[in-house]
Coordinates of C-alpha atoms and ligand atoms in Angstrom, one line a residue:
X226 CA -59.8 37.6 39.7
X227 CA -61.2 39.4 36.7
X228 CA -61.3 37.4 33.4
X229 CA -59.0 38.9 30.3
X230 CA -62.1 39.2 28.1
X231 CA -61.8 42.0 25.8
X232 CA -65.0 43.8 24.5
X233 CA -65.7 43.9 21.0
X234 CA -64.2 48.0 20.9
X235 CA -61.1 46.2 23.1
X236 CA -60.4 43.7 20.8
X237 CA -60.7 45.6 17.7
X238 CA -58.9 48.0 19.4
X239 CA -56.3 45.1 20.2
X240 CA -56.4 44.1 16.4
X241 CA -55.7 47.5 14.7
X242 CA -53.0 47.9 17.2
X243 CA -51.8 44.6 15.7
X244 CA -52.1 45.2 12.5
X245 CA -50.6 49.1 12.6
X246 CA -47.7 47.4 13.7
X247 CA -47.2 44.5 11.6
X248 CA -48.2 47.2 9.0
X249 CA -45.3 49.7 10.0
X250 CA -43.1 46.1 9.0
X251 CA -41.5 45.0 6.8
X252 CA -42.7 41.3 7.2
X253 CA -46.2 42.4 5.4
X254 CA -43.3 41.5 2.1
X255 CA -44.0 38.3 0.5
X256 CA -40.7 38.2 -0.3
X257 CA -39.1 38.2 3.7
X258 CA -42.0 36.3 4.9
X259 CA -39.4 33.2 5.5
X260 CA -37.4 33.7 8.2
X261 CA -33.7 34.0 7.5
X262 CA -31.9 31.0 9.3
X263 CA -28.1 31.2 10.4
X264 CA -26.0 29.4 7.7
X265 CA -25.6 25.9 10.1
X266 CA -22.4 25.3 12.0
X267 CA -22.8 21.6 12.3
X268 CA -20.6 19.8 10.8
X269 CA -21.5 16.6 8.4
X270 CA -21.7 13.5 9.4
X271 CA -17.7 12.0 10.1
X272 CA -18.7 8.5 10.5
X273 CA -21.4 5.4 8.8
X274 CA -21.9 2.2 10.8
X275 CA -23.0 -0.7 9.1
X276 CA -23.3 -4.7 9.5
X277 CA -21.5 -7.0 7.1
X278 CA -22.4 -10.6 8.4
X279 CA -21.7 -10.2 12.2
X280 CA -19.6 -7.8 11.6
X281 CA -20.2 -4.1 12.3
X282 CA -18.3 -1.7 10.4
X283 CA -17.7 1.8 11.3
X284 CA -15.8 3.4 8.2
X285 CA -14.5 7.3 10.3
X286 CA -13.4 10.2 8.2
X287 CA -9.8 11.3 8.8
X288 CA -11.3 14.5 7.2
X289 CA -9.8 15.0 3.6
X290 CA -6.5 15.5 1.1
X291 CA -7.4 19.1 -1.6
X292 CA -4.7 19.1 -4.1
X293 CA -5.4 21.2 -6.8
X294 CA -4.9 20.2 -9.7
X295 CA -4.2 16.8 -9.2
X296 CA -3.9 15.7 -12.8
X297 CA -0.3 16.4 -12.4
X298 CA -0.2 13.7 -10.2
X299 CA -1.2 11.2 -12.3
X300 CA 1.5 9.7 -15.7
X301 CA 0.0 8.3 -18.4
X302 CA -3.3 10.0 -20.2
X303 CA -2.9 13.4 -21.7
X304 CA -3.3 16.5 -18.5
X305 CA -6.4 17.3 -22.0
X306 CA -8.1 13.7 -21.9
X307 CA -8.2 13.4 -18.2
X308 CA -9.5 16.8 -18.1
X309 CA -12.6 15.2 -20.2
X310 CA -13.1 12.3 -18.3
X311 CA -12.9 14.4 -14.9
X312 CA -16.0 16.8 -17.1
X313 CA -18.1 13.7 -18.0
X314 CA -18.3 12.9 -14.7
X315 CA -19.4 16.2 -13.1
X316 CA -16.0 16.7 -11.6
X317 CA -13.6 20.0 -11.5
X318 CA -10.2 19.1 -13.2
X319 CA -8.7 21.5 -10.6
X320 CA -10.0 20.8 -7.8
X321 CA -9.2 17.0 -6.9
X322 CA -10.3 15.8 -3.4
X323 CA -8.9 12.6 -2.2
X324 CA -11.0 11.4 1.1
X325 CA -9.6 9.4 3.9
X326 CA -12.3 7.0 4.8
X327 CA -10.9 5.1 7.4
X328 CA -11.9 1.3 8.5
X329 CA -13.2 0.0 12.1
X330 CA -14.0 -3.6 12.3
X331 CA -16.1 -4.7 15.9
X332 CA -16.3 -9.1 15.0
X333 CA -17.9 -9.1 17.6
X334 CA -14.3 -10.0 19.9
X335 CA -12.1 -8.0 18.6
X336 CA -11.8 -4.0 17.5
X337 CA -10.1 -3.1 15.3
X338 CA -8.8 0.1 13.0
X339 CA -7.2 -0.2 9.7
X340 CA -4.9 2.9 8.6
X341 CA -5.0 6.1 11.0
X342 CA -4.6 9.1 8.8
X343 CA -2.4 12.1 8.5
X344 CA -2.3 12.6 12.7
X345 CA -1.0 15.7 14.1
X346 CA 1.2 16.7 10.7
X347 CA -0.3 20.1 8.3
X348 CA 2.3 17.9 5.9
X349 CA -1.0 17.6 3.0
X350 CA -2.9 20.9 4.5
X351 CA -5.2 21.5 7.2
X352 CA -8.3 19.2 6.4
X353 CA -7.2 16.4 8.3
X354 CA -6.2 15.0 11.6
X355 CA -9.8 14.7 12.8
X356 CA -10.1 10.9 13.3
X357 CA -9.9 11.2 16.7
X358 CA -12.8 13.9 17.1
X359 CA -14.9 11.4 14.6
X360 CA -14.6 8.6 16.3
X361 CA -15.9 10.1 19.4
X362 CA -18.6 10.5 17.4
X363 CA -19.1 7.4 16.2
X364 CA -18.7 5.8 19.6
X365 CA -15.4 4.4 19.0
X366 CA -12.8 4.6 22.7
X367 CA -9.4 4.6 20.8
X368 CA -7.7 3.4 24.0
X369 CA -10.6 0.3 23.2
X370 CA -8.8 -0.8 20.0
X371 CA -7.2 -4.1 20.2
X372 CA -5.7 -3.8 16.1
X373 CA -4.0 -1.0 14.5
X374 CA -3.4 -2.5 10.7
X375 CA -1.7 -0.3 8.6
X376 CA -2.3 -0.5 4.8
X377 CA 1.0 0.8 4.8
X378 CA 3.8 3.5 5.7
X379 CA 3.2 6.5 4.4
X380 CA 1.5 9.6 6.4
X381 CA -2.1 9.6 5.6
X382 CA -2.4 5.8 6.8
X383 CA 0.3 6.0 9.6
X384 CA 0.4 9.2 10.8
X385 CA -1.5 8.5 13.5
X386 CA -0.1 6.3 15.7
X387 CA 1.1 9.2 18.1
X388 CA -0.4 12.6 19.2
X389 CA 0.9 16.2 18.9
X390 CA 3.2 15.1 21.8
X391 CA 4.4 11.7 20.6
X392 CA 1.9 10.6 22.7
X393 CA 0.2 6.3 21.8
X394 CA -3.6 8.1 20.5
X395 CA -4.0 3.7 20.6
X396 CA -2.8 2.5 24.1
X397 CA -3.5 -1.2 24.0
X398 CA -3.4 -2.3 20.3
X399 CA -0.9 -4.7 19.3
X400 CA 0.5 -2.7 15.2
X401 CA 0.2 -5.2 12.2
X402 CA 2.4 -3.9 9.4
X403 CA 4.1 -5.1 6.1
X404 CA 7.8 -5.7 7.3
X405 CA 9.1 -4.6 4.3
X406 CA 6.8 -1.2 4.1
X407 CA 8.6 -0.9 8.1
X408 CA 12.2 -0.8 7.2
X409 CA 11.9 0.8 3.8
X410 CA 9.8 3.7 5.7
X411 CA 11.9 3.9 9.0
X412 CA 15.8 4.0 7.2
X413 CA 17.8 6.0 8.8
X414 CA 19.7 6.0 5.3
X415 CA 16.6 7.7 3.8
X416 CA 16.5 10.2 6.2
X417 CA 18.8 12.9 3.5
X418 CA 16.8 11.8 0.1
X419 CA 13.9 13.3 -1.4
X420 CA 11.7 11.2 0.7
X421 CA 12.4 12.4 3.9
X422 CA 9.3 13.6 5.0
X423 CA 8.2 10.8 4.7
X424 CA 10.3 9.1 6.6
X425 CA 10.7 11.5 9.8
X426 CA 6.6 11.0 10.4
X427 CA 7.1 7.4 9.5
X428 CA 9.8 6.6 12.6
X429 CA 7.8 9.1 15.5
X430 CA 4.9 6.9 14.7
X431 CA 6.4 3.2 14.1
X432 CA 9.6 2.9 15.9
X433 CA 7.5 3.8 19.8
X434 CA 5.5 0.7 18.9
X435 CA 7.8 -1.9 17.6
X436 CA 7.6 -3.6 21.5
X437 CA 3.9 -3.7 20.5
X438 CA 4.6 -4.3 16.4
X439 CA 3.7 -8.0 14.3
X440 CA 5.2 -8.4 10.4
X441 CA 2.2 -8.8 8.5
X442 CA 2.1 -11.3 5.1
X443 CA -0.4 -12.3 2.7
X444 CA -2.8 -14.6 3.3
X445 CA -2.0 -14.5 6.8
X446 CA -5.4 -14.1 8.5
X447 CA -4.4 -11.9 11.3
X448 CA -7.8 -11.8 13.7
X449 CA -10.5 -13.9 13.2
X450 CA -12.0 -12.8 9.9
X451 CA -9.5 -10.2 8.4
X452 CA -7.1 -11.5 5.8
X453 CA -4.3 -9.6 4.8
X454 CA -3.8 -9.5 0.4
X455 CA -0.4 -8.6 -0.9
X456 CA -0.7 -5.5 -3.2
X457 CA 2.9 -3.9 -4.0
X458 CA 3.7 -1.4 -6.0
X459 CA 2.3 2.0 -4.6
X460 CA 4.6 1.3 -1.7
X461 CA 6.5 -1.9 -1.7
X462 CA 4.7 -3.8 1.5
X463 CA 1.5 -2.4 0.4
X464 CA -1.6 -5.0 1.5
X465 CA -5.3 -4.8 1.0
X466 CA -7.6 -6.5 3.7
X467 CA -10.4 -8.5 2.7
X468 CA -13.1 -8.8 5.8
X469 CA -15.2 -12.0 5.7
X470 CA -18.2 -12.5 8.2
X471 CA -21.4 -14.9 7.5
X472 CA -20.2 -16.2 4.5
X473 CA -20.0 -12.7 2.6
X474 CA -16.5 -10.6 1.5
X475 CA -16.1 -6.9 1.8
X476 CA -12.8 -6.3 0.7
X477 CA -10.9 -2.6 2.1
X478 CA -8.1 -1.1 -0.6
X479 CA -6.5 0.9 0.6
X480 CA -4.5 2.8 -1.9
X481 CA -5.1 0.3 -4.8
X482 CA -6.2 3.1 -6.9
X483 CA -7.2 7.0 -4.8
X484 CA -9.6 8.1 -7.7
X485 CA -12.1 6.5 -8.3
X486 CA -12.2 8.0 -11.9
X487 CA -9.1 8.3 -13.1
X488 CA -7.7 5.0 -11.9
X489 CA -10.9 3.1 -12.4
X490 CA -12.2 4.0 -16.2
X491 CA -8.4 4.1 -16.8
X492 CA -6.6 1.6 -14.2
X493 CA -3.1 1.2 -15.9
X494 CA -2.8 5.6 -14.6
X495 CA 0.3 5.6 -13.0
X496 CA 0.8 8.2 -10.0
X497 CA 3.2 10.0 -8.9
X498 CA 3.6 8.7 -4.7
X499 CA 3.6 5.1 -6.6
X500 CA 7.2 3.3 -5.4
X501 CA 7.4 1.3 -8.3
X502 CA 4.6 2.4 -10.4
X503 CA 4.0 -0.2 -13.3
X504 CA 4.1 -2.9 -9.7
X505 CA 1.4 -1.0 -8.6
X506 CA -1.1 -1.5 -11.9
X507 CA -0.6 -4.6 -11.3
X508 CA -1.5 -4.8 -8.1
X509 CA -4.8 -3.0 -9.3
X510 CA -5.6 -4.7 -11.7
X511 CA -5.8 -7.8 -10.2
X512 CA -7.6 -7.0 -7.1
X513 CA -9.7 -4.3 -9.6
X514 CA -10.5 -8.1 -11.5
X515 CA -11.2 -9.6 -8.4
X516 CA -13.2 -7.1 -6.9
X517 CA -15.3 -6.7 -10.0
X518 CA -15.3 -11.3 -10.9
X519 CA -16.5 -12.1 -8.1
X520 CA -19.0 -9.0 -7.5
X521 CA -17.5 -8.5 -3.8
X522 CA -18.2 -4.1 -2.5
X523 CA -15.5 -3.0 -1.1
X524 CA -14.1 0.1 0.6
X525 CA -11.8 2.5 -0.7
X526 CA -9.5 5.1 1.4
X527 CA -9.5 8.3 -1.3
X528 CA -12.4 7.4 -2.1
X529 CA -15.5 10.2 -2.0
X530 CA -16.8 9.2 1.4
X531 CA -17.9 6.8 2.2
X532 CA -16.0 5.4 -0.5
X533 CA -17.9 2.0 0.4
X534 CA -18.7 0.8 -3.5
X535 CA -19.0 -2.1 -6.4
X536 CA -16.9 -2.2 -9.4
X537 CA -17.0 -3.3 -12.5
X538 CA -15.9 -4.1 -15.9
X539 CA -17.0 -0.9 -18.2
X540 CA -15.2 -0.9 -22.0
X541 CA -10.9 -1.3 -21.1
X542 CA -11.8 -1.0 -17.5
X543 CA -13.8 -0.2 -15.0
X544 CA -17.1 1.5 -13.5
X545 CA -17.1 2.8 -10.0
X546 CA -21.0 2.4 -8.3
X547 CA -21.8 3.7 -5.0
X548 CA -23.2 1.7 -2.4
X549 CA -26.0 3.2 -0.8
X550 CA -25.4 3.1 2.9
X551 CA -28.0 2.6 6.3
X552 CA -26.9 3.4 10.0
X553 CA -27.3 0.0 11.7
Ligands
LIG245 ZN1 -3.0 6.9 0.4

């Protein structure tokens, strides 16, 4: 077999041809020498896992709520004051985004999810309802979840208990919720009032789980290492949680504060979705003070993804410091 060993003349001809063909294209322009890769269609990380003592914590996203000019949802400072505050923090005043950061705790003996997202409801647009897919990415099987703990019964927290067909998303889980909150949001009498869409959604999600529901109170250890703390106001039975393992504490603050700037730097601000805004402020001040004084890290449901950080005192309010997170 003749090996391909070009003669000098052939080599020059080949080289000449190659140069000619390159010269005939636009490849020799330095500006165009970089490959034009298509935009990536890959979705960004939708979960983060880290160790907390002997627990594995995963923050799993349900997506986000886009409120547009969210200043209209806040009561207290003027629109201009809030605008300046947001701009000073490099946030667009007319584009308020609240994340939906859901906490999953593997205690070693129990798999627990705290809140469930919007589920199939598009009440706040089509950027929510991503929890089932993201649980899959995180390697968490909804059928393996032993306990669903609800901070309160608003649609963005209790809306993911059932799927679009009304079937239970967590078929083997005990459901834990504050009794007053459950009664308030499933109350048939409220179906004729302003809260109708919220009540309908709460009823659709909670009532099918009545036979495997347990009511929780502040101070109660729900499962080993997860303790309820009453923080009423945002709703009547709004509850936050302390995760304790290996002598370390991590709080899950749910809706004590929806915004990482407005409700942290000016913590006395009120929110239009609060059932009792004055009481919500009192609870927020109590919880923020505890986190700052005891330097307890926390996961905030609506703060910028993944919502894990610390609070420190700053002037009349506080400042939020996001934590660096490492997979592990
Ligand atoms: Zn919420």
